[in-house]
Protein backbone atom coordinates (compact mmCIF):
# COMPACT_ATOMS: atom_id res chain seq x y z
CA MET A 1 84.93 180.75 145.49
CA SER A 2 82.77 182.64 147.94
CA GLN A 3 83.41 180.14 150.84
CA MET A 4 87.18 180.65 150.18
CA PHE A 5 86.98 184.39 150.58
CA ALA A 6 84.82 184.07 153.67
CA SER A 7 87.28 181.83 155.34
CA ARG A 8 89.28 183.25 158.21
CA LEU A 9 92.18 180.89 157.29
CA PHE A 10 92.32 182.26 153.68
CA TRP A 11 92.72 185.98 154.92
CA ILE A 12 95.21 184.91 157.57
CA GLY A 13 97.15 183.19 154.68
CA ILE A 14 97.10 186.44 152.70
CA ALA A 15 98.30 188.49 155.69
CA ALA A 16 101.14 186.01 156.35
CA PHE A 17 102.07 186.36 152.57
CA ILE A 18 102.23 190.11 152.54
CA ALA A 19 104.29 190.07 155.80
CA ALA A 20 106.74 187.53 154.35
CA MET A 21 107.04 189.77 151.35
CA VAL A 22 107.88 192.97 153.23
CA LEU A 23 110.04 191.46 156.01
CA PRO A 24 113.30 191.65 154.11
CA MET A 25 113.04 195.46 153.97
CA TYR A 26 112.79 195.72 158.01
CA VAL A 27 114.72 192.84 159.50
CA SER A 28 118.46 192.00 159.91
CA GLY A 29 120.33 189.48 157.86
CA TYR A 30 120.30 187.17 160.84
CA VAL A 31 116.38 186.97 161.12
CA LEU A 32 116.42 186.41 157.30
CA GLY A 33 118.82 183.59 157.78
CA LEU A 34 116.60 182.02 160.37
CA LEU A 35 113.54 182.36 158.21
CA THR A 36 115.50 180.79 155.29
CA VAL A 37 116.18 177.63 157.34
CA ALA A 38 112.52 177.72 158.46
CA TYR A 39 111.15 177.80 154.95
CA TYR A 40 113.48 174.84 153.93
CA THR A 41 112.17 173.03 157.09
CA ALA A 42 108.59 173.67 156.08
CA VAL A 43 109.21 171.87 152.73
CA PHE A 44 110.53 168.96 154.82
CA ALA A 45 107.36 168.87 156.91
CA MET A 46 105.06 169.26 154.15
CA SER A 47 106.62 166.57 152.11
CA TRP A 48 106.18 164.30 155.26
CA ASP A 49 102.54 165.26 155.77
CA LEU A 50 101.79 163.95 152.16
CA LEU A 51 103.00 160.39 153.11
CA PHE A 52 101.70 160.38 156.67
CA GLY A 53 98.80 162.66 156.77
CA PHE A 54 97.20 161.45 153.56
CA ALA A 55 98.58 158.05 153.01
CA GLY A 56 98.62 157.13 156.68
CA GLU A 57 102.12 155.61 156.56
CA VAL A 58 103.99 156.33 159.75
CA ASN A 59 107.32 157.50 158.33
CA PHE A 60 110.01 157.81 161.16
CA GLY A 61 112.80 158.47 158.61
CA PRO A 62 112.11 161.73 156.71
CA THR A 63 115.81 162.67 157.21
CA PHE A 64 116.84 159.54 155.20
CA LEU A 65 115.50 161.17 152.03
CA ILE A 66 116.75 164.57 153.17
CA GLY A 67 120.19 163.13 153.92
CA LEU A 68 120.43 161.43 150.57
CA GLY A 69 119.64 164.70 148.70
CA ALA A 70 121.91 166.89 150.77
CA TYR A 71 124.90 164.59 150.87
CA THR A 72 124.74 163.67 147.12
CA ALA A 73 124.81 167.30 146.26
CA GLY A 74 127.45 168.12 148.72
CA ILE A 75 129.79 165.25 147.76
CA LEU A 76 129.34 166.00 144.09
CA ASP A 77 130.41 169.68 144.74
CA ALA A 78 133.16 168.96 147.27
CA ARG A 79 134.83 166.01 145.63
CA TYR A 80 133.98 166.48 141.94
CA ALA A 81 133.42 170.32 141.72
CA PRO A 82 135.42 171.04 138.48
CA GLY A 83 132.99 171.21 135.51
CA ILE A 84 129.86 170.43 137.59
CA SER A 85 127.41 173.22 138.17
CA VAL A 86 125.82 173.82 141.63
CA TYR A 87 122.50 173.42 140.05
CA LEU A 88 123.34 170.07 138.53
CA CYS A 89 124.54 169.01 141.93
CA ILE A 90 121.15 170.04 143.29
CA LEU A 91 119.14 168.10 140.77
CA ALA A 92 121.38 165.00 141.36
CA GLY A 93 120.51 165.26 145.00
CA ALA A 94 116.84 165.41 144.18
CA VAL A 95 117.26 162.28 141.85
CA ALA A 96 119.40 160.40 144.45
CA ALA A 97 116.54 160.96 147.06
CA VAL A 98 113.85 159.68 144.67
CA ILE A 99 115.93 156.61 143.83
CA GLY A 100 116.67 155.99 147.51
CA GLY A 101 113.05 156.60 148.22
CA VAL A 102 111.97 153.96 145.65
CA VAL A 103 114.46 151.48 147.00
CA LEU A 104 113.08 151.93 150.47
CA ALA A 105 109.44 152.08 149.65
CA LEU A 106 109.24 148.92 147.64
CA PRO A 107 109.93 146.52 150.49
CA ALA A 108 108.67 148.99 153.14
CA LEU A 109 105.25 149.25 151.58
CA ARG A 110 104.89 145.54 151.95
CA VAL A 111 104.32 146.04 155.73
CA SER A 112 102.14 148.72 157.43
CA GLY A 113 101.82 150.48 160.58
CA PRO A 114 104.61 150.50 163.08
CA TYR A 115 106.63 147.99 160.86
CA PHE A 116 106.69 150.47 158.05
CA GLY A 117 107.85 153.16 160.53
CA LEU A 118 110.53 150.91 162.00
CA THR A 119 111.67 150.06 158.45
CA THR A 120 112.24 153.86 157.73
CA LEU A 121 113.88 154.41 161.05
CA VAL A 122 116.50 151.74 160.28
CA ALA A 123 117.08 153.13 157.03
CA VAL A 124 118.24 156.51 158.74
CA LEU A 125 120.52 154.59 161.24
CA MET A 126 122.03 152.70 158.09
CA LEU A 127 122.67 156.06 156.34
CA GLN A 128 124.29 157.56 159.65
CA ASN A 129 126.61 154.52 159.83
CA PHE A 130 127.48 154.86 156.09
CA ILE A 131 128.47 158.49 156.59
CA VAL A 132 130.71 157.66 159.52
CA VAL A 133 132.34 154.59 157.91
CA PHE A 134 133.14 156.26 154.62
CA ALA A 135 134.25 159.50 156.29
CA ASP A 136 136.97 160.15 153.51
CA LEU A 137 134.13 160.57 151.09
CA THR A 138 131.38 162.09 153.31
CA GLY A 139 133.40 163.97 156.09
CA GLY A 140 132.20 161.63 158.69
CA GLU A 141 131.27 163.04 162.15
CA ILE A 142 133.08 166.12 161.49
CA GLY A 143 130.96 167.11 158.63
CA LEU A 144 131.49 167.87 154.77
CA ALA A 145 132.56 171.33 153.81
CA VAL A 146 130.78 172.43 150.57
CA PRO A 147 133.03 174.89 148.65
CA ASP A 148 130.29 176.61 146.54
CA VAL A 149 127.17 178.34 147.63
CA ILE A 150 124.30 179.60 145.62
CA SER A 151 124.55 183.25 147.02
CA ILE A 152 126.16 184.87 149.89
CA ASP A 153 123.70 187.57 150.07
CA ALA A 154 120.89 187.08 152.73
CA HIS A 155 118.04 188.72 150.90
CA THR A 156 118.79 186.47 147.73
CA ASN A 157 119.03 183.33 149.99
CA TYR A 158 115.58 184.35 151.66
CA TRP A 159 113.82 184.91 148.35
CA ILE A 160 115.13 181.47 147.01
CA ALA A 161 113.89 179.56 150.04
CA PHE A 162 110.61 181.54 150.12
CA GLY A 163 109.84 180.93 146.53
CA PHE A 164 110.81 177.30 146.84
CA MET A 165 108.39 176.91 149.74
CA LEU A 166 105.56 178.60 147.86
CA VAL A 167 106.07 176.44 144.75
CA SER A 168 106.54 173.21 146.68
CA GLY A 169 103.48 173.96 148.79
CA ALA A 170 101.29 174.79 145.90
CA ILE A 171 102.21 171.47 144.07
CA LEU A 172 101.84 169.35 147.26
CA TYR A 173 98.59 171.16 148.25
CA GLY A 174 97.20 170.55 144.61
CA LEU A 175 98.26 167.05 144.72
CA SER A 176 96.47 166.43 148.04
CA ARG A 177 93.30 167.81 146.56
CA SER A 178 93.44 165.78 143.38
CA PRO A 179 92.02 162.43 142.72
CA ILE A 180 95.33 160.84 143.80
CA GLY A 181 95.06 162.70 147.10
CA LEU A 182 91.56 161.53 147.70
CA ILE A 183 92.65 157.73 147.02
CA LEU A 184 95.57 158.40 149.48
CA GLN A 185 93.11 159.52 152.15
CA ALA A 186 90.79 156.63 151.46
CA SER A 187 93.78 154.06 151.76
CA GLY A 188 95.03 155.74 154.79
CA GLN A 189 91.76 155.34 156.54
CA ASP A 190 90.83 151.71 155.23
CA LYS A 191 93.19 150.40 152.69
CA ILE A 192 91.26 147.11 152.43
CA GLN A 193 88.04 148.83 151.60
CA ALA A 194 89.92 151.16 149.21
CA GLY A 195 91.43 148.09 147.41
CA ALA A 196 88.03 146.53 147.26
CA LEU A 197 86.79 149.54 145.37
CA GLY A 198 89.33 148.94 142.65
CA PHE A 199 92.16 151.32 143.70
CA ASN A 200 95.66 150.22 143.48
CA VAL A 201 96.75 151.25 147.04
CA THR A 202 100.40 150.28 146.63
CA LYS A 203 100.82 151.99 143.53
CA HIS A 204 99.28 155.35 144.92
CA LYS A 205 101.36 155.14 148.00
CA LEU A 206 104.49 154.59 145.96
CA ALA A 207 103.73 157.64 144.09
CA ALA A 208 103.19 159.57 147.28
CA PHE A 209 106.71 158.37 148.56
CA ILE A 210 108.32 159.46 145.39
CA VAL A 211 106.89 162.94 145.48
CA SER A 212 107.85 163.20 149.13
CA ALA A 213 111.31 161.97 148.28
CA PHE A 214 111.63 164.48 145.45
CA PHE A 215 110.89 167.52 147.37
CA SER A 216 112.64 166.33 150.54
CA GLY A 217 115.88 165.68 148.62
CA LEU A 218 115.51 168.93 146.62
CA ALA A 219 115.04 170.92 149.72
CA GLY A 220 117.95 169.03 151.48
CA ALA A 221 120.27 169.91 148.48
CA LEU A 222 119.47 173.49 148.33
CA MET A 223 119.88 173.72 152.06
CA VAL A 224 123.34 172.37 151.73
CA PHE A 225 124.14 175.08 149.33
CA TYR A 226 122.84 177.71 151.71
CA MET A 227 124.69 176.37 154.75
CA GLY A 228 127.93 175.46 153.13
CA THR A 229 128.28 172.25 155.12
CA ALA A 230 126.60 168.93 155.50
CA SER A 231 126.54 167.06 158.74
CA VAL A 232 124.70 164.31 160.42
CA GLY A 233 123.45 166.46 163.15
CA THR A 234 121.87 168.97 160.56
CA PHE A 235 120.26 166.59 158.15
CA ILE A 236 119.98 163.03 159.26
CA ASP A 237 119.81 162.94 163.21
CA VAL A 238 116.71 161.32 164.53
CA ALA A 239 116.09 164.52 166.52
CA VAL A 240 115.83 166.42 163.28
CA ALA A 241 113.23 163.77 162.13
CA VAL A 242 111.31 164.21 165.38
CA GLN A 243 111.30 168.00 164.84
CA ILE A 244 109.86 167.66 161.31
CA ILE A 245 107.23 165.22 162.57
CA ILE A 246 106.14 167.42 165.37
CA ALA A 247 105.89 170.42 162.94
CA ALA A 248 103.57 168.65 160.57
CA VAL A 249 101.29 167.33 163.50
CA LEU A 250 101.43 170.71 165.20
CA GLY A 251 100.32 172.54 162.06
CA GLY A 252 97.71 170.19 161.19
CA ARG A 253 97.65 166.89 159.61
CA ARG A 254 96.26 166.45 156.08
CA THR A 255 96.47 170.16 155.33
CA VAL A 256 100.06 170.46 153.91
CA ILE A 257 99.97 174.24 154.67
CA GLY A 258 99.62 173.55 158.28
CA ALA A 259 102.94 171.64 158.18
CA ALA A 260 104.65 174.78 156.97
CA ILE A 261 103.10 176.82 159.72
CA GLY A 262 104.17 174.31 162.28
CA ALA A 263 107.84 174.26 161.05
CA ILE A 264 108.08 178.10 160.98
CA PHE A 265 106.50 178.21 164.42
CA LEU A 266 109.02 175.58 165.89
CA ILE A 267 112.03 177.24 164.26
CA GLY A 268 110.93 180.74 165.43
CA MET A 269 110.03 179.65 169.04
CA GLY A 270 113.21 177.72 169.56
CA GLU A 271 115.26 180.73 168.48
CA LEU A 272 113.35 183.18 170.70
CA LEU A 273 113.63 181.04 173.79
CA ARG A 274 117.28 180.05 173.10
CA PRO A 275 118.45 182.42 176.04
CA LEU A 276 116.76 180.08 178.41
CA GLY A 277 118.97 177.09 177.35
CA GLU A 278 117.63 173.76 177.91
CA LEU A 279 114.42 175.12 179.33
CA ALA A 280 113.41 176.32 175.90
CA THR A 281 113.06 172.70 174.58
CA LEU A 282 110.72 171.92 177.64
CA ILE A 283 108.55 175.00 176.85
CA VAL A 284 108.25 174.36 173.21
CA SER A 285 107.34 170.70 173.97
CA VAL A 286 104.61 171.68 176.52
CA VAL A 287 103.20 174.12 173.82
CA ALA A 288 103.15 171.45 171.31
CA LEU A 289 101.56 168.93 173.54
CA ALA A 290 98.89 171.29 174.62
CA VAL A 291 97.96 172.07 171.05
CA ILE A 292 97.87 168.47 169.93
CA LEU A 293 95.73 167.57 173.07
CA PHE A 294 93.09 170.44 172.79
CA PHE A 295 93.40 171.05 169.20
CA PRO A 296 93.85 167.69 167.39
CA ASP A 297 93.73 169.51 164.06
CA GLY A 298 96.61 171.55 164.96
CA PHE A 299 97.14 175.22 164.40
CA VAL A 300 94.90 175.15 161.15
CA GLY A 301 92.14 173.53 163.30
CA MET A 302 92.67 176.21 165.79
CA LEU A 303 92.36 178.97 163.23
CA ARG A 304 89.12 177.37 162.01
CA GLY A 305 87.78 177.27 165.59
CA GLY A 306 87.98 173.51 165.85
CA ALA A 307 88.74 173.16 169.55
CA ARG A 308 88.01 169.86 171.22
CA ALA A 309 85.17 170.22 173.68
């Protein structure tokens, strides 16, 4: 406990929490909307970090799980809205992501390294094609308009996203520090040796995939009812997946909390530099590359003073 209170990172986290609590009293609805999207993106990044950072599986398709949750919830609300609560649609989105995650993980976990990553990437491309082909159901390339939203109040949406990020982060962080998390780390570093010690590596990685799928799908479903629309470019596009991966690596692998920091940083920097047009993407990319090169543990490592010599 004394080590925790002596940690610089702990007090920075407390300061960030207090800032997030008082921000709604001083900023505009536009800024609150930006932070709402950033908080949901933070959950995407934290969920991805559990699978890659700890289990060591290179997942190039986090948007497959996000898209399943988002589109399942959106389709239920848009096509079968009468008699179906928004919250049931959100729950259905999370369940669909878990089912899709299990269907994807069972064959994908038979391979490892880049082959696992390619399998998840192909899953994203298949989902994109499905949405385009079945446009009558999904809205196709135009997008799916969702008639209902959880709230139209910017403050309410902000608190929902912020609370969801805190709860998700606490659960994912607790899981990463549990015996399951330690086994995932061991299997990520050397799965053969971990298996020789008697651990069921495949079972634990499947459990990590399911947890990651649940939070990804749930966040995707919630975000649909915040934005009021679902589109490939927002939830499934490969560029979205790259942003999530960069956010997790930028914040710090195997930290969970670092993934949230990286996501909020990327969303905030992208918006601040928007007046620069295409140059904004270059600047953010250079900053990300510099952090990864000189601070391999990301922002969390930087805060801990872990710069590479």
